[in-house]
PDB file of C-alpha atoms in Angstrom:
ATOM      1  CA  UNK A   1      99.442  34.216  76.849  1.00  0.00           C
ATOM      2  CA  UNK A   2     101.515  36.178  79.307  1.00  0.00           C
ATOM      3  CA  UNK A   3     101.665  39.859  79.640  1.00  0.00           C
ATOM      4  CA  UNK A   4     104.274  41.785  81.655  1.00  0.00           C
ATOM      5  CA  UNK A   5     104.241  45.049  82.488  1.00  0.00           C
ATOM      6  CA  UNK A   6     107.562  47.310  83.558  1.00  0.00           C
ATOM      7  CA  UNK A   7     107.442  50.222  86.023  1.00  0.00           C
ATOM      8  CA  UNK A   8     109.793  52.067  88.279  1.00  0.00           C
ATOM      9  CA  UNK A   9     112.412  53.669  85.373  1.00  0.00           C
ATOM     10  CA  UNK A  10     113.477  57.165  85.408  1.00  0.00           C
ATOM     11  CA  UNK A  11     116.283  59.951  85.903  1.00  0.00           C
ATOM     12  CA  UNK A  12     118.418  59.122  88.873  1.00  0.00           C
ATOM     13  CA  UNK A  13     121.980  60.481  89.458  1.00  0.00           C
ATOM     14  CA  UNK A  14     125.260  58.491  89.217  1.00  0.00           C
ATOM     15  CA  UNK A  15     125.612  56.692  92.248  1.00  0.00           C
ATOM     16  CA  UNK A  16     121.824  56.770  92.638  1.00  0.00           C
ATOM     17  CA  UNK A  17     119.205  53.401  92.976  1.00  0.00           C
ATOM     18  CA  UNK A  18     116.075  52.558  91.548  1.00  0.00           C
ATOM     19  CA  UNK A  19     113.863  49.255  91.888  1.00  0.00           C
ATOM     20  CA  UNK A  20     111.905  47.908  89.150  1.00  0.00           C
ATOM     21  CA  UNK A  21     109.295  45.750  88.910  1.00  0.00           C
ATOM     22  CA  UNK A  22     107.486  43.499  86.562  1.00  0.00           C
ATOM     23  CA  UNK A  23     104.062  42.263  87.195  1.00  0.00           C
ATOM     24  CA  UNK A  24     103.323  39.312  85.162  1.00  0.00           C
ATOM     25  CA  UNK A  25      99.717  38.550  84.388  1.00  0.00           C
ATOM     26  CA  UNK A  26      97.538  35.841  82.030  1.00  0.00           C
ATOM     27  CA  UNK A  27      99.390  32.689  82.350  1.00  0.00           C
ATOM     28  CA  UNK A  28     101.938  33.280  84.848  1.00  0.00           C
ATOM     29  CA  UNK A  29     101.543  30.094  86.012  1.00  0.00           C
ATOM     30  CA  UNK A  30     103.218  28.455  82.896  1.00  0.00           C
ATOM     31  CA  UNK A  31     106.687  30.870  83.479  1.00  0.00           C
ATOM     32  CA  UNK A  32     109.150  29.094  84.647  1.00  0.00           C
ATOM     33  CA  UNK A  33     112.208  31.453  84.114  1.00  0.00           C
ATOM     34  CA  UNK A  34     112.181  35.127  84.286  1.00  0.00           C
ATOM     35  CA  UNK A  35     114.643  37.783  83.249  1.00  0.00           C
ATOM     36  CA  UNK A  36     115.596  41.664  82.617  1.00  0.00           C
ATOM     37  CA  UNK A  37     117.311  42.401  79.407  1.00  0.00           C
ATOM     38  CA  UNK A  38     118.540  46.488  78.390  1.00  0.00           C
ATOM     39  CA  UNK A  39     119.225  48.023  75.149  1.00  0.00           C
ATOM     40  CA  UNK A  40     121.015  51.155  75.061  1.00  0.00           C
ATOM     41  CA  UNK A  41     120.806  53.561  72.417  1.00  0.00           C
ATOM     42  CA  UNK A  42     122.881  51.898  69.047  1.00  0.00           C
ATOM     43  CA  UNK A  43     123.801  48.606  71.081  1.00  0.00           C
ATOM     44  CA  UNK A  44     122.052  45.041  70.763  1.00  0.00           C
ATOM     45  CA  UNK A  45     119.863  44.227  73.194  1.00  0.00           C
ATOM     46  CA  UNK A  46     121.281  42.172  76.679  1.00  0.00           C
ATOM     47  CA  UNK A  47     121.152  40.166  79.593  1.00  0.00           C
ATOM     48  CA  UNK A  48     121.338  41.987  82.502  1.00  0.00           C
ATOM     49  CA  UNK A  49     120.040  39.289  85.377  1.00  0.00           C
ATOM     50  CA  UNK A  50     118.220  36.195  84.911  1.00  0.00           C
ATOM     51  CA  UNK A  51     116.086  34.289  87.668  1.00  0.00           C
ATOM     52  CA  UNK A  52     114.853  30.746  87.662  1.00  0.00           C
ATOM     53  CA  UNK A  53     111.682  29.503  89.343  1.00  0.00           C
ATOM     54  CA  UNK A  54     114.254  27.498  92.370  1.00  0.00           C
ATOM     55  CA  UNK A  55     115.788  31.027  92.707  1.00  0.00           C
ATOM     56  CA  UNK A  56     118.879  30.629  90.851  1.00  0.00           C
ATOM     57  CA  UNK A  57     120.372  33.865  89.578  1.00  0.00           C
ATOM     58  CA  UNK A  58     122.670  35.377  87.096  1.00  0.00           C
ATOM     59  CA  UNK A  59     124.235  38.421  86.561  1.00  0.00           C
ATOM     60  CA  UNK A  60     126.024  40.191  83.324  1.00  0.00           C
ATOM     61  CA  UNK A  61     129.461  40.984  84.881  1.00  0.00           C
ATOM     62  CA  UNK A  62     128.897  44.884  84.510  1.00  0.00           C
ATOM     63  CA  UNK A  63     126.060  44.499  86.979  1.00  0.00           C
ATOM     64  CA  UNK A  64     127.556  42.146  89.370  1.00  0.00           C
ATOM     65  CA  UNK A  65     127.891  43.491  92.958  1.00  0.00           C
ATOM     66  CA  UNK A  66     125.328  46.706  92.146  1.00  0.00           C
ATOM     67  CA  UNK A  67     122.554  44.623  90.699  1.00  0.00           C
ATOM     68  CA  UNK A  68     120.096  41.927  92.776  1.00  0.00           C
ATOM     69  CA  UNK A  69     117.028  40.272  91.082  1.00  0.00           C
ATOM     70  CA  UNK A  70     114.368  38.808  93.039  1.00  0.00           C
ATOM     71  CA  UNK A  71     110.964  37.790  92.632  1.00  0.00           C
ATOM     72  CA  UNK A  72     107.897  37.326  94.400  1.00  0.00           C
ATOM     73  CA  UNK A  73     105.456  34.443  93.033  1.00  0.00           C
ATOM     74  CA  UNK A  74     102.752  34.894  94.949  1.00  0.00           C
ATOM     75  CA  UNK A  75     102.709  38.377  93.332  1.00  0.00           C
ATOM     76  CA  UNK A  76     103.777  36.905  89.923  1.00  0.00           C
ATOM     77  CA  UNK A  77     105.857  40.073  90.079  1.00  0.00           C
ATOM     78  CA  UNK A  78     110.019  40.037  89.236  1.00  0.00           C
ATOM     79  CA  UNK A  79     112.195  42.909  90.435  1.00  0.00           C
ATOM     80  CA  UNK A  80     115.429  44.219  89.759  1.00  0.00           C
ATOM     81  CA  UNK A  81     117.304  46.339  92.537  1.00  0.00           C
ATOM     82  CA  UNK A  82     119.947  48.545  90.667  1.00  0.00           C
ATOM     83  CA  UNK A  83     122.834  49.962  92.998  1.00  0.00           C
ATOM     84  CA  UNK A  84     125.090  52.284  92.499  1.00  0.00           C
ATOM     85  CA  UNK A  85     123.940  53.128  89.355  1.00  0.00           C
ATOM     86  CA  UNK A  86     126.620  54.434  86.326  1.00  0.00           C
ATOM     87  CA  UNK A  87     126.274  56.364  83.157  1.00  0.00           C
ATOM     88  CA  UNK A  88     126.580  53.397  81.405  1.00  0.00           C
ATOM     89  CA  UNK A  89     123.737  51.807  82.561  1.00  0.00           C
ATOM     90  CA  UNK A  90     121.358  54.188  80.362  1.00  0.00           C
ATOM     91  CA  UNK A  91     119.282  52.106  78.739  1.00  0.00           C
ATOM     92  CA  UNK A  92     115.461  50.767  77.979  1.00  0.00           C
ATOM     93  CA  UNK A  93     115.329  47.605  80.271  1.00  0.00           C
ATOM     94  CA  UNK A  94     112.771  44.834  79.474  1.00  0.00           C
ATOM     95  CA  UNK A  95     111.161  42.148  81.542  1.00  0.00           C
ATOM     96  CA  UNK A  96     110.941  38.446  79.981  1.00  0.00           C
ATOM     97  CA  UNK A  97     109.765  35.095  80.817  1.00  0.00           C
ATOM     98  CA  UNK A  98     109.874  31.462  79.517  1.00  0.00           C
ATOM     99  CA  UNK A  99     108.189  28.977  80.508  1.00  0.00           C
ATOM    100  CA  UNK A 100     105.529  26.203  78.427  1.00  0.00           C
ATOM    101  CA  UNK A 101     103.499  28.571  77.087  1.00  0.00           C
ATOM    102  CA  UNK A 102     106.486  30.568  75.768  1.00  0.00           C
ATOM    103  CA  UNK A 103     108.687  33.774  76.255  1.00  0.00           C
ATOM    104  CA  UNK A 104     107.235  36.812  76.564  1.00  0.00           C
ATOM    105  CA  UNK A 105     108.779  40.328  76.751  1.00  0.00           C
ATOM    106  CA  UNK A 106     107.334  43.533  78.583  1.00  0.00           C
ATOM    107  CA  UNK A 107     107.023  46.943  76.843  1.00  0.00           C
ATOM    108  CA  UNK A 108     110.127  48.386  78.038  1.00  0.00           C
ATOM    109  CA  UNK A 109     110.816  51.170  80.947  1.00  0.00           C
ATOM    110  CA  UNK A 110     114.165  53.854  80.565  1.00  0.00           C
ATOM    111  CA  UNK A 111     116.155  54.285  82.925  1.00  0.00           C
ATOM    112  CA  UNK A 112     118.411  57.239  82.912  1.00  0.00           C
ATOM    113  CA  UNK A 113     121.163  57.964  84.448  1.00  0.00           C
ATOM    114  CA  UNK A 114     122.646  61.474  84.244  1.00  0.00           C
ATOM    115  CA  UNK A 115     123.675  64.472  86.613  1.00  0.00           C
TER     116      UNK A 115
END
């Protein structure tokens, strides 16, 4: 079993930044990729970045340039740096992993952004 746990969402103004984070406990040993996914309100739910255990990255191309994901194994934590943050970009975001244990999503944090 893995458990994740979101934090850092909130009300931030267009143009604004926030950093979350996703500390992965249990097995986190057995992840081997790790990703943030968003639904927003009436829309299916999507990739937003994904981040192997080498360090290879992808982005959704609405995020490209304003997002960066990152993580730090020693601190089985993943993070998402959002830049430049739009309207569009509302949403609740969710952590995952995979690995040979299984995938594993977090509980969800919002993010809202609004003026």
């Amino acid at each position: 079993q893995v458990q994740l746990v979101e934090s850092g969402g909130g009300l931030v103004q267009p143009g604004g930044s926030l950093r979350l984070s996703c500390a992965a406990s249990g097995s986190s040993f057995s992840i081997n990729a790790m990703a943030w996914y968003r639904q927003a309100p009436g829309k299916q739910r999507e990739l937003v970045a994904r981040i192997t255990s080498g360090g290879g990255t992808n982005y959704a191309d609405s995020v490209k340039g304003r997002f960066t994901i990152s993580r730090d194994n020693a601190k089985n934590t993943l993070y998402l740096q959002m830049n430049s943050l739009k309207p569009e970009d509302t949403a609740v975001y969710y952590c995952y992993s995979e690995g040979w244990k299984g995938t594993y999503w977090g509980q969800g944090t919002q993010v809202t952004v609004s003026s």
